[in-house]
Amino acid sequence: MKRLFNIVLGLSFVTICAFAKNSTDTLRVLAIGNSFSIDAMEYLDTIAKSQNKCLIYGNIVKGGCSLERHANNIKESVKEYSYIKSVLGERTTTRMVNLNDFIDDEKWNCVSIQQVSHLQGMCNSYYPYIKEIISFLKNELNWNFQIYFHQTWAYPVYSEHKGFKYYHNDQREMLDSINVNVSRVTKQEKIKKIFFSGNAIQLLRETNGESVNRDGFHLNVLGRYAAACVWYETLFKESALKIKYKPSELSEEEALAAKKAAHTAVKKGFKVNFSK
C-alpha cells in the first residue's frame, strides 16, 4: 500500500509539474557563476523534486570566472560558457555559448551572481564589475526578478590554491574576509538575498572536519549536498531539516549534519557563531 501511495504521489508530481512548466507555480532560478555554482547546485534539482517543488534552473558557467571577466564577456559576447539547464530534474548542457544568448531563456524569478572564490574576501575586486552586471540584468530582463548573491566557502587548510596566499593560507582569515566583504558589498548594492554556502561548509567542518572537499577548493558529495540544502531552504523558505533526499554515498549521520549546517547558516546569516 505504501509503495502504491508513493507511485501515485510521484505521478501526481509529474502531472502537476508538467503543467507548471509554463506556470507561475514553477520557481525559475538562473546562476551566473563558475565551478562553485556547479558544486552548490549539483543536488538542488533532485532535492526540489523529492520535496515536490517545481524548479527550473539555468547555470551559465565558466570555470574560475570572476566578476570582472563576466562583465567583460558580456560587453564582448564571448563564447566560452557552458549553459547547464535543469527542467524539473531533467538536465541538458550546451557548450561554448555566450552569456547574452541565454540570459532571458526563461522568465527567471531569481538571478544569482558571485565573485570567484579567491577574490570573495577582497572588496576592491568587486568594482565596478558588479554594478555593470546588475545594470545589464536590469536592462535585459524586463520583468520583476530578485538578485541573489552566492557566498562561497573558504579553502581547506591543506589547500595549495594560488589565491589562498591572499589570506596567508589561513582558512579562518579567508572566511572572515569573505563574510566582511560580502556583507559590505551586498548592502551597498541592495542585494537582500544571500546563499550562505560558505558559512554552511564551515559549520559542517566543525562536526565533520575537512572531509567536505574533493581537492584544494571544490566540494565533494557531502559539501555539495550541504550547499544545495542552503540553496533549497533559501529559495523555497522550507527548512533544510525537512529534506528527504540524500545522495546514496552519504550516511544518515552525514546527511543530517549537512542539513543542520545548512539550516543554521540560512537562519543565522552573517551572525552565525563558529566554535573554531
JSON list of C-alpha atoms in Angstrom, two decimals, residues 29-32 57-61 78-85 92-108 111 136-137 140-141 143:
[
{"chain": "A", "resi": 29, "resn": "VAL", "atom": "CA", "xyz": [16.43, 30.35, -10.98]},
{"chain": "A", "resi": 30, "resn": "LEU", "atom": "CA", "xyz": [19.45, 31.49, -13.00]},
{"chain": "A", "resi": 31, "resn": "ALA", "atom": "CA", "xyz": [23.05, 31.42, -11.76]},
{"chain": "A", "resi": 32, "resn": "ILE", "atom": "CA", "xyz": [25.87, 33.35, -13.41]},
{"chain": "A", "resi": 57, "resn": "TYR", "atom": "CA", "xyz": [17.25, 26.37, -13.16]},
{"chain": "A", "resi": 58, "resn": "GLY", "atom": "CA", "xyz": [19.90, 27.63, -15.51]},
{"chain": "A", "resi": 59, "resn": "ASN", "atom": "CA", "xyz": [23.58, 27.79, -14.66]},
{"chain": "A", "resi": 60, "resn": "ILE", "atom": "CA", "xyz": [25.77, 29.84, -17.00]},
{"chain": "A", "resi": 61, "resn": "VAL", "atom": "CA", "xyz": [29.32, 28.90, -16.06]},
{"chain": "A", "resi": 78, "resn": "VAL", "atom": "CA", "xyz": [32.45, 35.99, -25.63]},
{"chain": "A", "resi": 79, "resn": "LYS", "atom": "CA", "xyz": [31.53, 32.37, -26.38]},
{"chain": "A", "resi": 80, "resn": "GLU", "atom": "CA", "xyz": [33.25, 30.48, -23.58]},
{"chain": "A", "resi": 81, "resn": "TYR", "atom": "CA", "xyz": [30.42, 29.44, -21.26]},
{"chain": "A", "resi": 82, "resn": "SER", "atom": "CA", "xyz": [28.57, 26.22, -20.64]},
{"chain": "A", "resi": 83, "resn": "TYR", "atom": "CA", "xyz": [24.84, 26.56, -20.07]},
{"chain": "A", "resi": 84, "resn": "ILE", "atom": "CA", "xyz": [23.51, 23.86, -17.76]},
{"chain": "A", "resi": 85, "resn": "LYS", "atom": "CA", "xyz": [19.73, 23.75, -17.58]},
{"chain": "A", "resi": 92, "resn": "THR", "atom": "CA", "xyz": [20.89, 19.48, -20.62]},
{"chain": "A", "resi": 93, "resn": "THR", "atom": "CA", "xyz": [24.24, 21.16, -21.25]},
{"chain": "A", "resi": 94, "resn": "THR", "atom": "CA", "xyz": [25.04, 23.49, -24.12]},
{"chain": "A", "resi": 95, "resn": "ARG", "atom": "CA", "xyz": [28.73, 24.33, -24.55]},
{"chain": "A", "resi": 96, "resn": "MET", "atom": "CA", "xyz": [30.70, 27.23, -25.98]},
{"chain": "A", "resi": 97, "resn": "VAL", "atom": "CA", "xyz": [27.96, 29.82, -25.78]},
{"chain": "A", "resi": 98, "resn": "ASN", "atom": "CA", "xyz": [27.91, 33.46, -24.78]},
{"chain": "A", "resi": 99, "resn": "LEU", "atom": "CA", "xyz": [26.07, 34.56, -21.68]},
{"chain": "A", "resi": 100, "resn": "ASN", "atom": "CA", "xyz": [23.95, 37.10, -23.52]},
{"chain": "A", "resi": 101, "resn": "ASP", "atom": "CA", "xyz": [22.16, 34.44, -25.57]},
{"chain": "A", "resi": 102, "resn": "PHE", "atom": "CA", "xyz": [20.72, 32.63, -22.54]},
{"chain": "A", "resi": 103, "resn": "ILE", "atom": "CA", "xyz": [20.11, 35.43, -20.10]},
{"chain": "A", "resi": 104, "resn": "ASP", "atom": "CA", "xyz": [16.40, 35.51, -20.99]},
{"chain": "A", "resi": 105, "resn": "ASP", "atom": "CA", "xyz": [15.95, 31.81, -21.77]},
{"chain": "A", "resi": 106, "resn": "GLU", "atom": "CA", "xyz": [13.29, 31.69, -19.02]},
{"chain": "A", "resi": 107, "resn": "LYS", "atom": "CA", "xyz": [11.39, 34.34, -17.14]},
{"chain": "A", "resi": 108, "resn": "TRP", "atom": "CA", "xyz": [13.70, 33.96, -14.15]},
{"chain": "A", "resi": 111, "resn": "VAL", "atom": "CA", "xyz": [19.31, 35.51, -10.61]},
{"chain": "A", "resi": 136, "resn": "PHE", "atom": "CA", "xyz": [23.00, 44.58, -17.55]},
{"chain": "A", "resi": 137, "resn": "LEU", "atom": "CA", "xyz": [20.50, 42.30, -15.82]},
{"chain": "A", "resi": 140, "resn": "GLU", "atom": "CA", "xyz": [17.89, 42.84, -20.29]},
{"chain": "A", "resi": 141, "resn": "LEU", "atom": "CA", "xyz": [15.25, 41.29, -18.02]},
{"chain": "A", "resi": 143, "resn": "TRP", "atom": "CA", "xyz": [10.19, 41.78, -15.58]}
]
